[in-house]
Short mmCIF file of C-alpha atoms in Angstrom, two decimals:
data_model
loop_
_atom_site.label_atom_id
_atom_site.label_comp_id
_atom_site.label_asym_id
_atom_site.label_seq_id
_atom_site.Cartn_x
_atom_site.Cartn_y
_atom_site.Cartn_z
CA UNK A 1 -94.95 80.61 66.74
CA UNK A 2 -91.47 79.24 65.39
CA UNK A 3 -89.31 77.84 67.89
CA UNK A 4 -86.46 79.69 69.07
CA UNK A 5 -83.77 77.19 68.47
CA UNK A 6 -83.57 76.00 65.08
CA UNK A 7 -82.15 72.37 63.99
CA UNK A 8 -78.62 73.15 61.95
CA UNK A 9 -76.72 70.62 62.49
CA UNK A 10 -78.11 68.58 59.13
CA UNK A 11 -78.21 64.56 59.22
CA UNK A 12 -75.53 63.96 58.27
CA UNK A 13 -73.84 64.66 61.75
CA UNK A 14 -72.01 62.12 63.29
CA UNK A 15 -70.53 61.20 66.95
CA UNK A 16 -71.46 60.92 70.27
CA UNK A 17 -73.80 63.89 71.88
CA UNK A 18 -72.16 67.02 72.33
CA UNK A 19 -71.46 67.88 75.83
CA UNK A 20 -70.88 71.58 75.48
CA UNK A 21 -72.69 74.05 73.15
CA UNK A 22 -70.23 76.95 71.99
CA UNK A 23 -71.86 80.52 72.15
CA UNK A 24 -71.64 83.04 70.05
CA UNK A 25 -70.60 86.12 72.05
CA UNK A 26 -73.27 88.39 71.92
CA UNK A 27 -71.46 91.83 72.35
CA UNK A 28 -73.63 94.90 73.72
CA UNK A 29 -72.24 98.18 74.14
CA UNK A 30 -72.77 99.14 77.85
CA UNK A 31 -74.23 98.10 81.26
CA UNK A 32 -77.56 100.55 80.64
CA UNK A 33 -77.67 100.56 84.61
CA UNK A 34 -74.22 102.44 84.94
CA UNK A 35 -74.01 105.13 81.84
CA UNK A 36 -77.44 106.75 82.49
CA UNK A 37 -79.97 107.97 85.39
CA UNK A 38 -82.44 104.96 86.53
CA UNK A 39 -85.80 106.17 86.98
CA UNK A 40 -87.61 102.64 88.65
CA UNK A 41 -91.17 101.95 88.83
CA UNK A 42 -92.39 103.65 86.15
CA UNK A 43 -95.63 102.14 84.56
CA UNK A 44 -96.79 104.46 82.54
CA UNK A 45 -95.07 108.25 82.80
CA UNK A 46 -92.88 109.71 85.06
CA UNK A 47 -92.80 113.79 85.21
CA UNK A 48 -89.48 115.26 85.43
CA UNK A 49 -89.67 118.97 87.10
CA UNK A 50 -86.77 120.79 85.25
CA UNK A 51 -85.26 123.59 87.74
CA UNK A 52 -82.34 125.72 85.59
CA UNK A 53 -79.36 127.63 87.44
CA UNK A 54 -80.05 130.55 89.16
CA UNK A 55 -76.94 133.32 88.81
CA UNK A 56 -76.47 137.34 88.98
CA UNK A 57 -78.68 137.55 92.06
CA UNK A 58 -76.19 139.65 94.37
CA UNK A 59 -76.49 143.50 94.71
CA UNK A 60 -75.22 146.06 96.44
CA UNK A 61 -77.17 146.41 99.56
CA UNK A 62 -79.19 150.01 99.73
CA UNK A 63 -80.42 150.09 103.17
CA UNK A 64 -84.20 149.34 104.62
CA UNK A 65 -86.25 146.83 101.95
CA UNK A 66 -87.39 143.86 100.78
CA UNK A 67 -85.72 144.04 97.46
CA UNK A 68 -82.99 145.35 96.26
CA UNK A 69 -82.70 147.90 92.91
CA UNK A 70 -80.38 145.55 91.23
CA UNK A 71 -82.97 142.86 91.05
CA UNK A 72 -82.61 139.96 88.38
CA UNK A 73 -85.50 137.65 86.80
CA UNK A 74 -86.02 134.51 88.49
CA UNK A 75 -85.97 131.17 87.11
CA UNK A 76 -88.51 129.30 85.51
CA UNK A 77 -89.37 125.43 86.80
CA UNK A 78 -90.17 123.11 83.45
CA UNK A 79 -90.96 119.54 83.21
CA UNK A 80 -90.26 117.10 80.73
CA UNK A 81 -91.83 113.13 80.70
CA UNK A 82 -90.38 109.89 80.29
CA UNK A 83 -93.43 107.81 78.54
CA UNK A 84 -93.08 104.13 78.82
CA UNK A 85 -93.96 101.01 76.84
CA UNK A 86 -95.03 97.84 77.82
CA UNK A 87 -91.91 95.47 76.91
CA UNK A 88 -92.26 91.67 75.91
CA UNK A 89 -90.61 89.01 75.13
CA UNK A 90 -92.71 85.50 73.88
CA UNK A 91 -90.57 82.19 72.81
CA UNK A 92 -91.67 78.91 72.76
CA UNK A 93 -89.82 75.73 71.60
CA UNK A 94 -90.69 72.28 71.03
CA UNK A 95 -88.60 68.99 71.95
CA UNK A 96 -89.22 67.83 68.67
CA UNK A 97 -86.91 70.37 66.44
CA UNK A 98 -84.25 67.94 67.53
CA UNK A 99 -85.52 64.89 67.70
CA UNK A 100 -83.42 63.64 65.10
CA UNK A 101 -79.72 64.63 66.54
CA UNK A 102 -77.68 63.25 68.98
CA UNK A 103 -78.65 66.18 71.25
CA UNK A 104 -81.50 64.79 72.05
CA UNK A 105 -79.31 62.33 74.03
CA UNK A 106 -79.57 64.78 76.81
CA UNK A 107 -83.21 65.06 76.92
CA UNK A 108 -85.29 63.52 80.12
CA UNK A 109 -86.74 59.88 79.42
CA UNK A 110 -90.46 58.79 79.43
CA UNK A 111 -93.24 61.10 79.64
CA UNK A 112 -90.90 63.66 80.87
CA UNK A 113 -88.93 64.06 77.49
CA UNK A 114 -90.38 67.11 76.06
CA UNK A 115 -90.11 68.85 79.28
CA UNK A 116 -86.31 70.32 78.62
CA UNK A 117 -85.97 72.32 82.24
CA UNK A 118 -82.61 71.28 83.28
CA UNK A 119 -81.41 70.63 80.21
CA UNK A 120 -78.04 72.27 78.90
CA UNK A 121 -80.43 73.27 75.71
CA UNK A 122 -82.82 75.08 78.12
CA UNK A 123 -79.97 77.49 79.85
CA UNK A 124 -78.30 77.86 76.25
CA UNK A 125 -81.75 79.28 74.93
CA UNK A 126 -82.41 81.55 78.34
CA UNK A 127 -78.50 82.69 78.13
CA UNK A 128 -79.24 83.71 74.18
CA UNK A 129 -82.88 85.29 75.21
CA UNK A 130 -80.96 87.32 78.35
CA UNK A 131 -78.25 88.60 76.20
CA UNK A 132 -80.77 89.35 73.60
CA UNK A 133 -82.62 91.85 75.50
CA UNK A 134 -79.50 93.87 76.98
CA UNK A 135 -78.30 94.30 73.19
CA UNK A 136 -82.61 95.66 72.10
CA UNK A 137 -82.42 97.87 75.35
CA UNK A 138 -79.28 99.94 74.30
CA UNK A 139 -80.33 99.53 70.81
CA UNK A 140 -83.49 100.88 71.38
CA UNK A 141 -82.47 102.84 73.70
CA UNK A 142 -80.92 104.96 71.12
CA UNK A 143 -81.88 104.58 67.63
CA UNK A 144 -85.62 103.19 68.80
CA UNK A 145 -88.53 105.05 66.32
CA UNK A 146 -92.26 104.78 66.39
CA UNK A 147 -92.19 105.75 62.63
CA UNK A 148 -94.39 103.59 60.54
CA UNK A 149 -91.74 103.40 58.18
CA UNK A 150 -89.15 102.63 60.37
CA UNK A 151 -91.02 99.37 62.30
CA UNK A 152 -91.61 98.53 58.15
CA UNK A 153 -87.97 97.89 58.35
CA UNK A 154 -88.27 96.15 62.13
CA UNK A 155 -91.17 96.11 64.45
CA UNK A 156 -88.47 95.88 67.66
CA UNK A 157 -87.38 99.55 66.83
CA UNK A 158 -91.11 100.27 68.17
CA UNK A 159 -91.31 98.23 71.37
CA UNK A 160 -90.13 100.93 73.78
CA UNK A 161 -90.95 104.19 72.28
CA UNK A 162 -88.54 106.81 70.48
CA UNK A 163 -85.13 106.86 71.14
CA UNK A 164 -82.31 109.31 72.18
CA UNK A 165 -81.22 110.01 68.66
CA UNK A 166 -84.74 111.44 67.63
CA UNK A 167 -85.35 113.17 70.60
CA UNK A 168 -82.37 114.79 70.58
CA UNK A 169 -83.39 116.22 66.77
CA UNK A 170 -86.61 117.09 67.98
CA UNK A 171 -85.57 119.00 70.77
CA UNK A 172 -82.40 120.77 68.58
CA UNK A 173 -80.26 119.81 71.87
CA UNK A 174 -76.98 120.10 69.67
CA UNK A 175 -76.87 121.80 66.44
CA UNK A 176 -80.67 121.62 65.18
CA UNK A 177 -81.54 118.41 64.13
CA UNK A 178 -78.34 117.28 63.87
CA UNK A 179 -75.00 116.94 65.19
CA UNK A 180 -72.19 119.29 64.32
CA UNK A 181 -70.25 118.45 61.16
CA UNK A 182 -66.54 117.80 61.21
CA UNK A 183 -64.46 117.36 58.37
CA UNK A 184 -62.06 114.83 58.03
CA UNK A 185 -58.53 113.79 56.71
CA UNK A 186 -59.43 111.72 53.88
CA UNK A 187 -60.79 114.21 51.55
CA UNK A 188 -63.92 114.62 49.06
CA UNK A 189 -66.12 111.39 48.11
CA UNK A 190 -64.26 109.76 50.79
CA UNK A 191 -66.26 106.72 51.43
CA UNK A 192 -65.45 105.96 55.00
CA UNK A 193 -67.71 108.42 56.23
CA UNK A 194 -70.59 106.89 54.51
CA UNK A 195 -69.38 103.37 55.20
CA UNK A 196 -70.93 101.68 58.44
CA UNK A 197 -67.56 100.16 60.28
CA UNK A 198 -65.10 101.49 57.94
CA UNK A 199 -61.71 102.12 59.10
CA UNK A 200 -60.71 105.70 60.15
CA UNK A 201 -57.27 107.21 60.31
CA UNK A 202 -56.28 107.96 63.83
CA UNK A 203 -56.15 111.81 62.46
CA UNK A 204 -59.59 111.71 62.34
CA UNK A 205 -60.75 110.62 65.68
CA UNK A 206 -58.67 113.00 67.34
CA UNK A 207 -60.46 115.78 65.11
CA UNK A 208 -63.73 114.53 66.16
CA UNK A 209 -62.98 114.18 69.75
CA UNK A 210 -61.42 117.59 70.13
CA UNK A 211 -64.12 118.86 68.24
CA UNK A 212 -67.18 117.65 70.68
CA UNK A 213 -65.13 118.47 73.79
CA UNK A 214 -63.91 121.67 72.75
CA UNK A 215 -67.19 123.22 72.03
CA UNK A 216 -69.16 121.63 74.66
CA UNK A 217 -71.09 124.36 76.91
CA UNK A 218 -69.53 126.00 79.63
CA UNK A 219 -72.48 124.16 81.88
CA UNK A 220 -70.99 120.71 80.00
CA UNK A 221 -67.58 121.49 80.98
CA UNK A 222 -68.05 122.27 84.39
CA UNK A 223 -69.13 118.30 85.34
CA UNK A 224 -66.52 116.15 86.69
CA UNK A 225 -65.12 114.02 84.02
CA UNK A 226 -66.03 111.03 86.10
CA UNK A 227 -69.89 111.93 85.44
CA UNK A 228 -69.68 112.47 81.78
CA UNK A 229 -69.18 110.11 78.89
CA UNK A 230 -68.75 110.33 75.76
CA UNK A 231 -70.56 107.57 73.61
CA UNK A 232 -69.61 106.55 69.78
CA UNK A 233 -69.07 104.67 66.81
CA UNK A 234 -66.64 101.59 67.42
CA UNK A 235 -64.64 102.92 64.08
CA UNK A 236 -64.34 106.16 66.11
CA UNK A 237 -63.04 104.22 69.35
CA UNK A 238 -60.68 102.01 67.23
CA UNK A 239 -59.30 104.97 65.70
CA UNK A 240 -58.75 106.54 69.32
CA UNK A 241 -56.85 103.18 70.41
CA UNK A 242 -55.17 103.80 67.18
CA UNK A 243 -53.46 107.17 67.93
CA UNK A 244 -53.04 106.02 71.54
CA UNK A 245 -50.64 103.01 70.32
CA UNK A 246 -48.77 104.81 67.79
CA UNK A 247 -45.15 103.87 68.69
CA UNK A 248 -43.91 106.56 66.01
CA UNK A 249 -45.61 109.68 67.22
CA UNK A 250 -43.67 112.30 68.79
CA UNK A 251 -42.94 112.00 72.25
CA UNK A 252 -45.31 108.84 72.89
CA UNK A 253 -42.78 106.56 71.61
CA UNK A 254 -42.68 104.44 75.59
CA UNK A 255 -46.15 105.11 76.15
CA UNK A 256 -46.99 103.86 72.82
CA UNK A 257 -45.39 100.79 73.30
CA UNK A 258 -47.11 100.32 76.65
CA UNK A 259 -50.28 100.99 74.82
CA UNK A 260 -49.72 98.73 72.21
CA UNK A 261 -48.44 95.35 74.80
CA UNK A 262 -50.50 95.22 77.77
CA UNK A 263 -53.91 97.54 76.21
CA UNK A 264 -56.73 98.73 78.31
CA UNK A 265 -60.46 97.70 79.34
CA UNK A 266 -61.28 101.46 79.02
CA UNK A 267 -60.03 104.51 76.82
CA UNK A 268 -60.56 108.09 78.20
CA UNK A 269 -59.77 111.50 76.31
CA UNK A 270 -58.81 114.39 78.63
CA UNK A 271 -60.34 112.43 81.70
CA UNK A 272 -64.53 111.33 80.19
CA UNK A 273 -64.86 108.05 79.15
CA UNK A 274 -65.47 106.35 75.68
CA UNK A 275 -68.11 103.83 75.35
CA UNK A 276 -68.08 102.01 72.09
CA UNK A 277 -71.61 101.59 71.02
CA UNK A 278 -71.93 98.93 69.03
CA UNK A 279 -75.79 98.96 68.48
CA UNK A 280 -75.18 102.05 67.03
CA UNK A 281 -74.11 100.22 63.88
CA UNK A 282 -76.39 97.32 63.64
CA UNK A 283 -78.97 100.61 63.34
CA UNK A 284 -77.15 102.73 61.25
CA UNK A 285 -77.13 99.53 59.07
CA UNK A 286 -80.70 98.64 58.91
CA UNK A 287 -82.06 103.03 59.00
CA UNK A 288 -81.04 103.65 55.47
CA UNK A 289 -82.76 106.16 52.99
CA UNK A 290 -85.70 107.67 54.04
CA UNK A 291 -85.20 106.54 57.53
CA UNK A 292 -81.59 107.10 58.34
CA UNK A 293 -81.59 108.81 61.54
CA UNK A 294 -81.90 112.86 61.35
CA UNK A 295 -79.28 113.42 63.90
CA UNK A 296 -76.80 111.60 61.77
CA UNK A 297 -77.88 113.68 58.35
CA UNK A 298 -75.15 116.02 57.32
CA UNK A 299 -76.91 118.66 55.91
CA UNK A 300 -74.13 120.63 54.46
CA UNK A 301 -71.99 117.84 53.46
CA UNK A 302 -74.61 116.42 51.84
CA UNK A 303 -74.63 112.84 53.16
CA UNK A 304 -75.44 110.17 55.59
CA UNK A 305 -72.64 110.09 58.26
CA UNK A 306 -72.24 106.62 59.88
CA UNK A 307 -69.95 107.73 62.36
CA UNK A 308 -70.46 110.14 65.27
CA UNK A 309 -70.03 111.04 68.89
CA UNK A 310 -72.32 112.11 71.68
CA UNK A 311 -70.78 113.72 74.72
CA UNK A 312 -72.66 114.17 77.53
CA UNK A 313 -73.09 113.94 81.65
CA UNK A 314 -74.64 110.51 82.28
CA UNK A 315 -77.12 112.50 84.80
CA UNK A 316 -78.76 113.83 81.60
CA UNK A 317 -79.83 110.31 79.93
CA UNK A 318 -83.14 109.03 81.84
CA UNK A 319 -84.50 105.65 81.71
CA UNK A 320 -87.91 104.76 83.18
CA UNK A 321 -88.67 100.91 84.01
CA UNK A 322 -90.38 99.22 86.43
CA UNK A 323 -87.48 96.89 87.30
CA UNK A 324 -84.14 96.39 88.45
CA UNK A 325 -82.72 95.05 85.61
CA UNK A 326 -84.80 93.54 82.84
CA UNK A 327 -82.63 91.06 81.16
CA UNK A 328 -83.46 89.21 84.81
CA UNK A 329 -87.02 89.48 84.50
CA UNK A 330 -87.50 85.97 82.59
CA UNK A 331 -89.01 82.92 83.39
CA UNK A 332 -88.82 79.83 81.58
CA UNK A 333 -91.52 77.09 81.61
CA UNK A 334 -93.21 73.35 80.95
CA UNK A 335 -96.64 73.30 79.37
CA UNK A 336 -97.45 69.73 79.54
CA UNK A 337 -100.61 70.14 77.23
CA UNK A 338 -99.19 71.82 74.19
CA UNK A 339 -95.65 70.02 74.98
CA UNK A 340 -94.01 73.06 74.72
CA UNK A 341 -91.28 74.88 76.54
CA UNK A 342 -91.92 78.72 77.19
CA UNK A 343 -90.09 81.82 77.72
CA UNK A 344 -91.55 84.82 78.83
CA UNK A 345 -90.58 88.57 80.05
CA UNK A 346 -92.43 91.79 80.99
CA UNK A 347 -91.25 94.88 81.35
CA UNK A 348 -91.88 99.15 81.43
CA UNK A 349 -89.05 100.96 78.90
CA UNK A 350 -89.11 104.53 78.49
CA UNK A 351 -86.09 107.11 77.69
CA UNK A 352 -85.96 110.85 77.66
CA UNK A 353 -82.67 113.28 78.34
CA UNK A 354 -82.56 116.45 80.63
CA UNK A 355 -80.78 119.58 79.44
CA UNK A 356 -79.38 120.62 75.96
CA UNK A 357 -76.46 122.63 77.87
CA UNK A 358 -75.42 119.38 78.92
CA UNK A 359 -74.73 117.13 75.71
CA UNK A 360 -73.05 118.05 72.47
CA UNK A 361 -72.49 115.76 69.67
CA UNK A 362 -70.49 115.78 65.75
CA UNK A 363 -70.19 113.32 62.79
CA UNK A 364 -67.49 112.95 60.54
CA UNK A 365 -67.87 114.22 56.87
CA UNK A 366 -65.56 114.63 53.72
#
């Protein structure tokens, strides 16, 4: 196995040993523990028993009985199955891949030199490992497939089952396979709507926020805005931003300015949070062709939309695990025979969402 931490600092380098190692931020799109419904210690399957409204059960009362002769159908009790996978995570790096830089200043002496626990190389690689596995959870999490074609492309997309987007086809919960199809301000051929990241009027987001909100089912509706959220495309939440901060628009002229000095952590529309998902992108990027996502396929536009919204109560995601929070579950360790330094995690993933009353979901098209 390759180490994880790769020597590229070339040898020609020069100076005295670097006493701080700048990260990369390593952005991931949401806290998975806060957006969705935490089903823990689940090893294998959990069974979800499904129990629908109940409504029109009142009559007017006839006298003597045990029923009355207005009497309604019952309701039927379902159940649906979050399936888990066995997660894992296997690293292993050697003292040696820096050997010959000055970072190897900071190494232990003697014997002890290849054992790196303590060093400021260790916590960099278990900080990079951490932050690795929040960004494949919400990845996965949504775009994950167990297509053969798919882990072709990358065998991660298979290491914790199928993911929201294609159960969501598979079970028609919005409009069939896929989401509903809005069109947008920038006309025919317009490549934005094919384009992974491209930049969208403001026009536009407003269309496809409306849009998802507006024809959400009554059931939808009726949850407090606190409990729902509504996830996208980061083109889609720029865009939002966008219309928010526009000092020129009619009557927004002081709030725009507001908007546009101090910001916010957070962007609502009519009371439901956004949550920018960036994963969404890295996926959209890498499923092209034959294995571009269903629920993104525009049927009647005829293409491959690459940017969308999914609005739904966070009560209807479901994520089985077996713990807390798995970006904890590492451990990092000294082999003294193979003089190697190893980084392990285990984990239970599963996902699986509730009712298709309770999510609804468009794309952008030209």
């Amino acid at each position: 196995m390759a180490n994880v931490a790769l020597d590229g600092i070339g040898a020609g380098y020069l100076g005295t040993y670097a006493s701080k190692i700048l990260l990369e931020p390593m952005f991931h799109s949401d806290d998975i523990m806060s957006n969705y419904t935490i089903y823990p210690a689940v090893k294998m399957r959990q069974n979800i028993t499904m129990a629908p409204s109940l409504s029109s059960i009142t009559a007017v009362h006839t006298g003597c009985g045990t029923t009355n002769t207005c009497d309604p159908a019952g309701f039927t009790v379902t159940q649906k199955n979050i399936t888990v996978e066995n997660v894992s995570v296997k690293q292993v790096q050697c003292w040696d891949e820096f050997k010959d830089q000055v970072i190897v200043e900071s190494y232990s002496n003697g014997v002890n030199m290849p054992d790196l626990t303590g060093t400021q190389l260790a916590e960099v690689i278990i900080n990079r490992v951490r932050n690795g596995i929040q960004s494949d959870m919400v990845r996965n999490m949504w775009a994950g497939d167990t297509a053969a074609a798919v882990i072709a492309k990358d065998c991660t997309y298979d290491s914790m089952g199928d993911g929201l987007w294609k159960l969501l086809s598979a079970g028609a919960a919005i409009n069939g396979t896929q989401m509903r199809e809005v069109t947008g301000t920038l006309g025919a051929a317009a490549t934005q709507y094919v384009t992974v990241g491209a930049t969208l009027p403001a026009a536009d987001a407003i269309l496809i926020l409306e849009d998802v909100y507006n024809t959400a089912s009554a059931a939808l509706q009726a949850v407090p805005a606190s409990e729902k959220r509504i996830f996208c495309n980061p083109n889609i939440y720029n865009a939002w931003y966008s219309a928010l901060t526009q000092v020129a628009s009619a009557g927004s002229v002081d709030y725009g300015h507001s908007e546009a000095q101090v910001g916010k952590s957070r962007l609502y529309f009519r009371g439901v949070e956004l949550v920018p998902m960036y994963e969404w992108d890295t996926a959209l990027t890498l499923l092209g062709g034959a294995t571009f996502p269903a629920l993104f396929t525009a049927a009647g536009a005829a293409i491959d939309a690459t940017a969308g919204c999914i609005y739904t109560a966070k009560s209807n995601l479901f994520i089985g695990t077996d713990v807390t929070r798995p970006e904890n579950e590492l451990k990092m360790f000294y082999d003294e025979v193979s003089e190697n330094m190893y980084v392990r995690a285990g984990f239970t993933m599963g996902f699986q969402y509730g009712w298709n009353s309770l999510v609804n979901g468009a794309v952008l098209v030209d």
